[in-house]
Coordinates of C-alpha atoms in Angstrom, one line a residue:
Chain A
X1 CA 96.8 120.9 74.1
X2 CA 94.4 118.2 75.1
X3 CA 95.4 114.9 73.7
X4 CA 93.0 112.6 75.6
X5 CA 89.4 113.0 77.0
X6 CA 87.8 110.3 79.2
X7 CA 84.1 109.7 79.2
X8 CA 82.1 107.2 81.3
X9 CA 78.5 106.5 81.2
X10 CA 76.7 105.9 84.5
X11 CA 73.3 105.1 83.3
X12 CA 71.8 103.6 80.0
X13 CA 68.0 104.5 80.7
X14 CA 65.7 105.9 83.4
X15 CA 65.6 103.0 85.7
X16 CA 69.1 101.6 85.1
X17 CA 71.3 100.6 88.1
X18 CA 71.7 103.6 90.4
X19 CA 75.3 103.2 91.7
X20 CA 77.1 102.0 88.6
X21 CA 79.0 105.2 88.2
X22 CA 81.4 104.7 91.4
X23 CA 83.9 102.5 89.6
X24 CA 84.1 104.8 86.7
X25 CA 85.2 107.7 89.2
X26 CA 87.7 105.1 90.8
X27 CA 89.2 104.6 87.3
X28 CA 89.4 108.4 86.7
X29 CA 91.3 108.9 89.9
X30 CA 94.9 110.3 89.3
X31 CA 94.0 111.2 85.7
X32 CA 94.7 114.9 84.7
X33 CA 93.1 115.0 81.3
X34 CA 89.5 116.1 80.9
X35 CA 86.9 113.7 82.5
X36 CA 83.2 113.4 81.8
X37 CA 80.5 111.3 83.4
X38 CA 77.4 111.1 81.3
X39 CA 73.9 109.8 82.4
X40 CA 71.4 108.9 79.8
X41 CA 68.0 108.7 81.5
X42 CA 65.3 110.2 79.2
X43 CA 63.1 108.0 77.3
X44 CA 60.3 109.4 75.0
X45 CA 57.6 108.4 77.5
X46 CA 59.8 109.5 80.5
X47 CA 59.9 113.0 79.0
X48 CA 56.1 113.1 78.3
X49 CA 55.4 112.1 81.8
X50 CA 57.8 114.8 82.9
X51 CA 56.0 117.4 80.8
X52 CA 52.6 116.4 82.5
X53 CA 54.3 116.8 85.9
X54 CA 55.5 120.2 85.1
X55 CA 52.2 121.3 84.3
X56 CA 51.0 120.3 87.6
X57 CA 53.6 121.8 89.5
X58 CA 56.3 124.3 88.1
X59 CA 58.9 123.1 90.5
X60 CA 58.9 119.6 89.0
X61 CA 59.3 118.2 85.7
X62 CA 62.9 117.2 86.0
X63 CA 63.8 113.3 86.3
X64 CA 62.5 111.8 89.5
X65 CA 65.6 109.8 89.6
X66 CA 68.0 112.8 89.6
X67 CA 68.8 112.2 93.4
X68 CA 69.2 108.4 93.1
X69 CA 72.0 109.0 90.3
X70 CA 73.8 112.0 91.4
X71 CA 73.9 111.3 95.2
X72 CA 76.5 108.5 95.1
X73 CA 78.9 110.4 92.9
X74 CA 78.3 114.1 93.2
X75 CA 80.6 114.9 96.2
X76 CA 83.6 113.0 94.5
X77 CA 82.8 114.4 91.0
X78 CA 83.2 117.8 92.4
X79 CA 86.2 117.1 94.5
X80 CA 88.0 115.7 91.5
X81 CA 86.8 117.8 88.7
X82 CA 85.0 115.4 86.8
X83 CA 82.1 117.2 84.9
X84 CA 78.6 115.6 84.7
X85 CA 76.5 115.9 81.6
X86 CA 73.0 114.4 81.6
X87 CA 69.4 114.8 80.4
X88 CA 68.2 114.4 83.8
X89 CA 67.0 118.0 83.5
X90 CA 64.0 116.3 81.4
X91 CA 61.1 118.8 81.1
X92 CA 62.5 121.4 83.7
X93 CA 66.3 121.6 83.7
X94 CA 66.0 125.0 85.8
X95 CA 64.3 122.9 88.6
X96 CA 66.8 120.0 88.0
X97 CA 69.8 122.4 88.5
X98 CA 68.4 123.8 91.7
X99 CA 67.5 120.4 92.9
X100 CA 71.0 119.3 92.1
X101 CA 72.5 122.1 94.2
X102 CA 70.1 121.4 97.1
X103 CA 71.3 117.8 97.0
X104 CA 75.1 119.1 97.2
X105 CA 74.2 120.9 100.3
X106 CA 72.4 117.9 101.9
X107 CA 75.4 115.6 101.4
X108 CA 77.9 118.1 102.2
X109 CA 79.5 118.3 98.5
X110 CA 80.7 121.5 97.1
X111 CA 77.8 123.4 95.4
X112 CA 78.0 123.1 91.6
X113 CA 77.6 125.8 89.0
X114 CA 75.0 124.0 86.7
X115 CA 74.6 125.0 82.9
X116 CA 71.3 124.2 81.3
X117 CA 70.1 123.9 77.8
X118 CA 66.7 125.3 77.0
X119 CA 64.3 125.3 73.9
X120 CA 63.7 121.6 72.9
X121 CA 60.1 122.3 73.8
X122 CA 58.4 122.4 70.3
X123 CA 55.0 123.7 71.6
X124 CA 56.9 126.9 72.8
X125 CA 57.6 127.6 69.2
X126 CA 54.6 126.4 67.1
X127 CA 51.0 125.8 67.7
X128 CA 49.5 122.2 68.3
X129 CA 47.7 122.7 65.0
X130 CA 51.0 123.3 63.1
X131 CA 52.6 120.3 65.0
X132 CA 50.0 117.9 63.7
X133 CA 50.7 119.2 60.2
X134 CA 54.4 118.5 60.3
X135 CA 55.5 115.4 58.1
X136 CA 55.3 112.2 60.2
X137 CA 58.1 109.4 60.1
X138 CA 56.4 106.8 62.1
X139 CA 54.1 106.4 65.2
X140 CA 50.6 107.4 66.3
X141 CA 48.2 109.3 64.2
X142 CA 47.9 112.9 65.6
X143 CA 44.7 113.8 64.5
X144 CA 42.0 114.3 67.1
X145 CA 44.4 113.2 70.1
X146 CA 45.3 115.9 73.0
X147 CA 49.1 116.4 72.6
X148 CA 50.8 115.9 75.9
X149 CA 54.3 116.9 74.9
X150 CA 56.3 117.7 71.8
X151 CA 60.1 118.0 72.0
X152 CA 62.8 118.3 69.3
X153 CA 66.1 116.5 69.3
X154 CA 68.7 118.9 69.8
X155 CA 72.2 118.2 68.7
X156 CA 75.5 118.5 70.4
X157 CA 76.4 122.1 69.9
X158 CA 74.3 123.5 72.7
X159 CA 75.8 120.8 75.0
X160 CA 79.4 122.1 73.8
X161 CA 78.4 125.7 74.6
X162 CA 76.9 124.8 78.0
X163 CA 80.2 123.1 78.9
X164 CA 82.2 126.1 77.5
X165 CA 80.5 128.3 80.4
X166 CA 82.8 126.3 82.9
X167 CA 79.8 124.7 84.6
X168 CA 80.6 121.7 86.7
X169 CA 77.4 120.0 85.5
X170 CA 75.5 120.2 82.3
X171 CA 71.6 119.3 82.5
X172 CA 69.6 119.2 79.3
X173 CA 66.2 118.2 78.3
X174 CA 65.7 116.5 74.9
X175 CA 69.0 116.2 72.9
X176 CA 70.2 113.2 71.1
X177 CA 71.7 110.8 73.5
X178 CA 74.9 110.7 71.8
X179 CA 75.2 114.5 72.1
X180 CA 76.0 113.8 75.8
X181 CA 79.4 112.6 74.5
X182 CA 79.8 114.7 71.3
X183 CA 79.2 118.0 73.1
X184 CA 82.3 117.4 75.5
X185 CA 84.5 116.4 72.8
X186 CA 83.6 119.3 70.6
X187 CA 84.5 121.6 73.5
X188 CA 87.8 119.8 74.5
X189 CA 89.2 119.2 71.0
X190 CA 87.5 122.1 69.0
X191 CA 86.2 119.5 66.5
X192 CA 84.0 120.8 63.7
X193 CA 84.8 118.5 60.6
X194 CA 82.3 115.7 59.8
X195 CA 84.6 112.9 60.1
X196 CA 85.3 113.6 63.9
X197 CA 81.7 114.9 64.6
X198 CA 80.7 111.3 63.3
X199 CA 83.4 109.6 65.6
X200 CA 82.1 111.4 68.6
X201 CA 78.6 110.7 67.8
X202 CA 79.5 107.0 67.7
X203 CA 81.3 107.4 70.9
X204 CA 77.9 108.6 72.5
X205 CA 75.9 105.8 70.6
X206 CA 78.3 103.1 72.0
X207 CA 78.1 104.5 75.6
X208 CA 74.6 105.6 76.0
X209 CA 73.2 102.2 76.9
X210 CA 75.6 101.8 79.7
X211 CA 76.2 98.1 80.5
X212 CA 74.9 97.2 76.9
X213 CA 78.5 97.5 75.7
X214 CA 80.3 95.8 78.6
X215 CA 78.6 92.5 78.5
X216 CA 75.1 93.2 79.9
X217 CA 72.2 92.5 77.6
X218 CA 74.7 90.2 75.9
X219 CA 75.3 87.0 78.0
X220 CA 73.9 83.9 76.5
X221 CA 75.3 81.0 78.9
X222 CA 77.3 78.4 76.9
X223 CA 77.5 80.6 73.8
X224 CA 78.3 84.1 74.9
X225 CA 79.6 83.7 78.5
X226 CA 80.2 86.9 80.6
X227 CA 82.3 86.9 83.6
X228 CA 80.6 88.2 86.8
X229 CA 77.7 89.9 85.2
X230 CA 75.9 90.6 88.6
X231 CA 78.7 93.3 89.1
X232 CA 78.9 94.6 85.6
X233 CA 81.3 97.7 85.0
X234 CA 80.0 100.5 83.0
X235 CA 81.7 102.0 79.9
X236 CA 84.5 104.3 79.6
X237 CA 85.6 105.7 76.3
X238 CA 89.3 107.0 76.0
X239 CA 89.1 109.5 73.0
X240 CA 91.9 110.8 71.1
X241 CA 92.0 114.1 69.2
X242 CA 92.1 112.2 65.8
X243 CA 88.6 110.7 66.5
X244 CA 89.9 107.3 67.5
X245 CA 89.0 105.8 70.8
X246 CA 89.2 102.9 73.2
X247 CA 86.1 101.4 74.7
X248 CA 86.9 99.7 78.2
X249 CA 85.5 99.4 81.8
X250 CA 86.8 99.9 85.2
X251 CA 89.2 97.3 86.4
X252 CA 87.8 95.0 89.0
X253 CA 84.4 95.2 87.7
X254 CA 82.4 92.3 85.9
X255 CA 81.3 92.0 82.5
X256 CA 83.7 92.2 79.4
X257 CA 84.5 94.5 76.5
X258 CA 84.9 92.5 73.3
X259 CA 84.6 92.7 69.6
X260 CA 81.2 91.1 69.8
X261 CA 80.0 93.3 72.6
X262 CA 81.0 96.3 70.6
X263 CA 79.4 95.1 67.5
X264 CA 76.0 94.5 69.1
X265 CA 75.8 97.8 70.7
X266 CA 77.0 99.7 67.3
X267 CA 74.0 98.2 65.3
X268 CA 71.7 98.6 68.2
X269 CA 68.7 100.8 67.0
X270 CA 70.7 101.7 63.9
X271 CA 69.1 101.4 60.7
X272 CA 71.3 102.1 57.5
X273 CA 75.0 102.0 58.8
X274 CA 76.2 104.4 56.0
X275 CA 73.9 107.0 57.0
X276 CA 73.2 107.1 60.8
X277 CA 71.7 110.7 61.2
X278 CA 71.8 113.1 64.2
X279 CA 71.5 117.0 64.1
X280 CA 75.2 117.5 63.8
X281 CA 76.3 115.0 61.3
X282 CA 75.5 111.8 59.1
X283 CA 77.6 108.9 60.3
X284 CA 79.0 106.2 58.1
X285 CA 80.3 103.1 60.1
X286 CA 80.6 100.8 57.2
X287 CA 84.4 101.0 57.2
X288 CA 84.8 101.1 61.0
X289 CA 87.3 98.6 62.3
X290 CA 87.5 97.1 65.8
X291 CA 91.0 95.9 67.1
X292 CA 91.8 94.4 70.3
X293 CA 94.1 96.5 72.6
X294 CA 94.5 94.4 75.7
X295 CA 91.9 92.8 78.0
X296 CA 88.6 94.6 77.8
X297 CA 89.8 97.2 75.6
X298 CA 88.7 97.7 72.0
X299 CA 90.1 100.3 69.8
X300 CA 87.6 101.9 67.3
X301 CA 88.7 103.6 64.0
X302 CA 87.6 104.1 60.6
X303 CA 84.4 106.2 61.4
X304 CA 83.4 108.7 58.7
X305 CA 81.0 111.5 58.5
X306 CA 79.2 114.0 56.0
X307 CA 76.7 116.8 56.3
X308 CA 73.7 116.6 58.6
X309 CA 70.2 116.2 57.6
X310 CA 68.1 119.4 56.7
X311 CA 65.3 118.8 59.3
X312 CA 65.3 118.0 63.0
X313 CA 63.3 115.2 64.5
X314 CA 60.7 115.7 67.3
X315 CA 58.8 113.4 69.4
X316 CA 55.2 114.1 69.9
X317 CA 53.4 112.4 72.7
X318 CA 49.5 112.0 72.6
X319 CA 47.1 110.8 75.2
X320 CA 46.3 107.2 74.4
X321 CA 43.8 106.4 76.9
X322 CA 44.3 103.3 79.3
X323 CA 45.9 99.8 79.0
X324 CA 44.6 96.8 81.0
X325 CA 46.7 93.8 81.3
X326 CA 45.4 90.6 83.1
X327 CA 46.9 87.2 83.6
X328 CA 45.7 83.8 85.0
X329 CA 47.8 80.5 85.0
X330 CA 46.7 77.1 84.1
X331 CA 49.1 74.1 84.7
X332 CA 49.2 70.3 84.5
X333 CA 47.3 67.8 82.3
X334 CA 45.3 69.5 79.5
X335 CA 46.4 73.1 80.8
X336 CA 46.6 74.5 77.1
X337 CA 43.0 73.6 76.4
X338 CA 41.9 75.0 79.6
X339 CA 43.9 78.4 79.1
X340 CA 42.4 78.6 75.6
X341 CA 38.9 78.2 77.1
X342 CA 39.6 80.8 79.6
X343 CA 40.5 83.2 76.8
X344 CA 37.6 82.5 74.8
X345 CA 35.2 82.9 77.7
X346 CA 36.5 86.4 78.7
X347 CA 36.7 87.5 75.0
X348 CA 33.1 86.5 74.7
X349 CA 31.9 88.3 78.0
X350 CA 33.9 91.5 77.0
X351 CA 32.4 91.8 73.5
X352 CA 28.8 91.1 75.0
X353 CA 29.4 94.1 77.3
X354 CA 29.8 96.2 74.1
X355 CA 33.8 96.6 74.0
X356 CA 34.9 97.2 70.5
X357 CA 38.6 98.0 71.1
X358 CA 41.2 95.4 69.8
X359 CA 41.9 92.8 72.5
X360 CA 45.2 91.3 72.6
X361 CA 45.1 87.6 73.5
X362 CA 48.3 85.6 74.5
X363 CA 49.1 82.2 76.1
X364 CA 52.3 82.6 77.8
X365 CA 54.3 79.4 77.4
X366 CA 52.9 78.9 73.7
X367 CA 55.1 81.6 72.2
X368 CA 53.6 84.6 73.5
X369 CA 56.9 86.6 73.7
X370 CA 57.3 86.2 70.0
X371 CA 53.9 87.6 69.4
X372 CA 52.6 84.1 68.3
X373 CA 51.0 83.2 71.3
X374 CA 47.5 81.9 70.5
X375 CA 46.7 81.7 66.8
X376 CA 49.8 79.8 66.1
X377 CA 50.6 77.5 69.0
X378 CA 54.3 77.4 68.8
X379 CA 56.0 74.7 70.8
X380 CA 52.9 74.0 72.8
X381 CA 52.1 70.7 74.1
X382 CA 48.7 69.9 75.5
X383 CA 50.1 69.4 79.1
X384 CA 52.3 72.2 80.6
X385 CA 52.4 75.4 82.4
X386 CA 50.4 78.2 80.5
X387 CA 49.3 81.5 81.5
X388 CA 46.5 83.3 79.7
X389 CA 47.1 87.1 79.1
X390 CA 44.6 89.7 77.9
X391 CA 45.6 93.2 76.9
X392 CA 43.5 96.1 75.8
X393 CA 44.0 99.8 75.1
X394 CA 40.8 101.8 75.3
X395 CA 40.0 105.6 75.5
X396 CA 37.3 104.4 78.0
X397 CA 38.7 103.4 81.3
X398 CA 35.7 101.5 82.1
X399 CA 36.3 99.1 79.1
X400 CA 39.8 98.5 80.2
X401 CA 38.7 97.8 83.7
X402 CA 36.1 95.3 82.4
X403 CA 38.9 93.1 80.9
X404 CA 40.6 92.9 84.2
X405 CA 37.3 92.2 86.0
X406 CA 36.3 89.5 83.7
X407 CA 39.7 87.7 83.9
X408 CA 39.6 87.8 87.7
X409 CA 35.7 86.4 87.6
X410 CA 37.4 83.1 86.1
X411 CA 38.2 82.3 89.7
X412 CA 34.6 81.2 90.1
X413 CA 33.2 81.4 86.7
X414 CA 35.9 79.9 84.3
X415 CA 37.6 76.7 83.5
X416 CA 39.1 74.4 86.1
X417 CA 42.2 75.1 88.1
X418 CA 43.0 78.8 87.1
X419 CA 45.4 80.3 89.7
X420 CA 47.8 83.4 90.1
X421 CA 45.4 86.1 88.8
X422 CA 47.5 89.3 88.4
X423 CA 46.5 92.7 86.6
X424 CA 47.6 96.3 85.8
X425 CA 45.9 99.3 84.7
X426 CA 48.1 102.2 83.3
X427 CA 47.4 105.4 81.5
X428 CA 49.0 105.4 78.0
X429 CA 50.8 107.7 76.1
X430 CA 51.5 107.1 72.2
X431 CA 54.2 108.7 70.4
X432 CA 55.0 109.9 66.8
X433 CA 58.2 111.0 65.2
X434 CA 57.9 114.2 63.0
X435 CA 60.3 116.4 61.2
X436 CA 60.8 119.8 62.0
X437 CA 62.3 122.5 59.7
X438 CA 65.7 123.8 61.2
X439 CA 64.4 127.4 60.8
X440 CA 61.6 126.8 63.4
X441 CA 64.4 126.5 66.1
X442 CA 66.8 129.1 64.9
X443 CA 67.8 131.2 67.7
X444 CA 65.6 129.4 70.2
X445 CA 67.9 127.4 72.1
X446 CA 69.5 129.1 75.0
X447 CA 72.0 128.4 77.6
X448 CA 71.7 129.6 81.1
X449 CA 74.1 129.1 84.1
X450 CA 72.5 128.5 87.4
X451 CA 75.0 129.9 90.0
X452 CA 75.4 128.2 93.5
Chain B
X1 CA 84.6 67.6 51.9
X2 CA 83.7 67.4 55.4
X3 CA 80.0 66.5 56.3
X4 CA 77.7 69.2 57.2
X5 CA 75.1 69.5 60.0
X6 CA 72.0 71.3 60.3
X7 CA 71.7 73.9 63.2
X8 CA 69.9 77.0 64.1
X9 CA 71.6 80.3 63.1
X10 CA 72.2 80.7 66.9
X11 CA 74.9 78.2 66.5
X12 CA 77.1 80.4 64.3
X13 CA 75.8 83.9 65.0
X14 CA 74.6 86.3 67.7
X15 CA 72.5 89.6 67.5
X16 CA 70.6 92.0 69.2
X17 CA 67.2 93.8 68.4
X18 CA 66.2 97.4 68.8
X19 CA 63.0 99.5 67.9
X20 CA 62.2 102.7 66.5
X21 CA 58.6 103.1 66.1
X22 CA 57.0 100.2 64.5
X23 CA 60.2 99.2 62.9
X24 CA 62.7 96.6 64.4
X25 CA 66.3 96.2 63.5
X26 CA 68.2 93.2 64.3
X27 CA 71.9 92.5 64.0
X28 CA 73.2 89.1 63.1
X29 CA 77.0 88.6 63.6
X30 CA 78.9 85.6 63.0
X31 CA 81.4 84.2 65.7
X32 CA 83.8 83.0 63.0
X33 CA 85.1 84.5 59.7
X34 CA 84.4 80.8 58.1
X35 CA 80.7 81.3 58.5
X36 CA 80.3 84.8 56.7
X37 CA 79.9 83.6 53.2
X38 CA 77.1 81.3 54.4
X39 CA 75.4 83.9 56.4
X40 CA 75.3 86.2 53.3
X41 CA 73.8 83.2 51.2
X42 CA 71.3 81.7 53.8
X43 CA 70.1 84.9 55.6
X44 CA 68.6 87.0 52.8
X45 CA 65.8 89.7 53.0
X46 CA 63.2 86.9 51.8
X47 CA 64.2 84.5 54.3
X48 CA 63.8 87.1 57.0
X49 CA 60.6 88.4 55.8
X50 CA 59.2 84.8 56.0
X51 CA 60.1 84.7 59.6
X52 CA 58.5 88.1 60.4
X53 CA 55.5 87.9 58.3
X54 CA 53.2 86.4 60.8
X55 CA 54.1 89.3 63.0
X56 CA 52.9 91.7 60.1
X57 CA 56.2 92.7 58.5
X58 CA 55.9 94.1 55.2
X59 CA 59.4 94.9 54.1
X60 CA 62.8 94.0 55.1
X61 CA 66.2 95.7 54.3
X62 CA 69.5 94.1 54.7
X63 CA 72.6 96.0 55.1
X64 CA 76.1 94.2 55.1
X65 CA 79.1 95.1 57.2
X66 CA 82.0 92.8 56.1
X67 CA 84.5 94.5 58.3
X68 CA 82.4 93.5 61.3
X69 CA 81.1 90.0 60.0
X70 CA 77.7 91.4 60.7
X71 CA 74.3 91.9 58.8
X72 CA 71.8 94.6 59.9
X73 CA 68.1 93.8 59.2
X74 CA 65.6 96.7 59.3
X75 CA 62.2 95.1 59.5
X76 CA 59.1 97.5 59.2
X77 CA 55.6 97.1 60.4
X78 CA 56.6 94.2 62.9
X79 CA 55.9 95.6 66.4
X80 CA 52.3 96.0 66.6
X81 CA 52.3 99.7 66.2
X82 CA 55.4 100.3 68.4
X83 CA 56.3 100.3 72.0
X84 CA 53.7 102.7 73.1
X85 CA 50.8 101.4 71.1
X86 CA 51.2 97.7 70.9
X87 CA 49.2 95.1 72.6
X88 CA 52.2 92.7 72.6
X89 CA 53.7 91.3 75.7
X90 CA 57.2 92.2 74.6
X91 CA 56.4 95.7 73.5
X92 CA 59.7 96.8 72.4
X93 CA 60.3 93.4 70.5
X94 CA 63.5 93.0 72.4
X95 CA 63.3 89.2 72.3
X96 CA 63.0 89.0 68.4
X97 CA 66.7 88.7 67.8
X98 CA 66.2 85.1 69.3
X99 CA 63.1 84.6 67.0
X100 CA 65.4 85.1 63.9
X101 CA 68.4 83.1 65.4
X102 CA 66.0 80.1 66.3
X103 CA 63.8 80.0 63.2
X104 CA 66.4 80.2 60.4
X105 CA 68.3 76.9 60.0
X106 CA 71.6 76.6 58.3
X107 CA 73.9 73.6 57.0
X108 CA 77.2 74.1 58.4
X109 CA 80.7 72.6 58.8
X110 CA 82.1 72.2 62.2
X111 CA 84.7 74.7 61.4
X112 CA 82.1 77.4 61.4
X113 CA 81.4 76.7 65.0
X114 CA 83.2 78.7 67.8
X115 CA 85.5 76.9 70.2
X116 CA 83.5 75.0 72.7
X117 CA 80.1 75.4 71.1
X118 CA 77.5 73.1 72.7
X119 CA 76.6 72.5 69.0
X120 CA 79.8 70.8 68.2
X121 CA 79.1 67.0 67.3
X122 CA 80.0 64.6 69.8

């Protein structure tokens, strides 16, 4: 009977450090209990872009980072029996599985059996018209905007079932991030009671942002000092069958695991701590306790669960035109007044050209990061080092471009001493969260095994 | 009765901001148990709403986790429409935990400060 399961997290978002998982495999060496390595690499926007890519080319649509994350660990994971669970499958887990097997051939690793979870694409189940009519939790208005993607957050059951096929690797698209940990724990321990499902969900919640629980995104020199953050180790959970677990990190890595790092990550993106909802369970962490269990080891217990919500959540992504951002610096004597004049000039010229979209005007160095850049000049002396930033989102690409052109034109047609112009123009996808009746997804989620 | 000093909340607490849609959640966690009662008294929904009102905040809900010496604030309508719609420089509002820790001031006794705190008086 399994008494302990080890789960490490090798990535906390698409774009996280690519080689952080190596020390986790070092730590797993010599262990005989079940070992899992999760990679969380699928943001809402990432998935919408992957859907668009899939429509252009049926062989694409999995994470463009799949090779970067798996190449450093695939050979050793296969050789040591560590199973990988990830949402690197994105919009096309089948193609992701085939690419993973091709990668194994290229690097001389054993070819993995890959199990995939299919069925999170809501547009395969109901029409765009019906999607627009679903109750909206938050986000963009869906009327009149082309839907780019709509994906339901699946729970941990299909992840559990995919692992039960005996596959070496499980690739999913849209599931809750925490399901990447709960699925393996349900498989290994046979959990079905709400307290343990809640505990496994919180294991996933704590691990899913990688270094955010091991001292990264935490350091505040002089107040919260973190040793050797440059070499931060990524987290490992040592989970017992009763649902208690220890959060730790590989020996010899930087960072730290303390009550403070765990508490910050526990509440990260959590609303009501008595009702953190995922498709499998409603979690209550208000009675959770943290105890020190040696250096860089925090024991977590006291998690409770109750029945899951009646509905599932889906993210709907819609085309939102173009975003322009442009910046120019003013420094030295009277810099703030010159920066404000620059912003006024561009605003006047853009409006006179007929652009009616909202224009964001910030002065960096005067509180812009806190969203108080211009109207309330916060901590802003007349002399200093300021940077004008203009931002605009428009359905008309020409309107967005005009903002960039007019800011650049300040080089010869604006206040004295402007320098360091930079700009970007990027397509925008806006998102909304909607509630989907569970009946819509009944019987629609399937598992496939892609044999070598 | 030891004398008090006025410091930003940053002296006695730390936190992290997260986003879901147009809603920001910010944790506030005291370093020392001695500061927990003060945190409960001073960092109210009303006070936090004042800080975030210039950003458009319409409602603030506070959750208490005494086991963890932590508060969790859920602040609605404060992210300019959310990460994929806002014109703000910090589209996720990730820096907003430090707005809260810097804007709110508290009168504390030195016992509420962690060991070695730069805020400890000379």
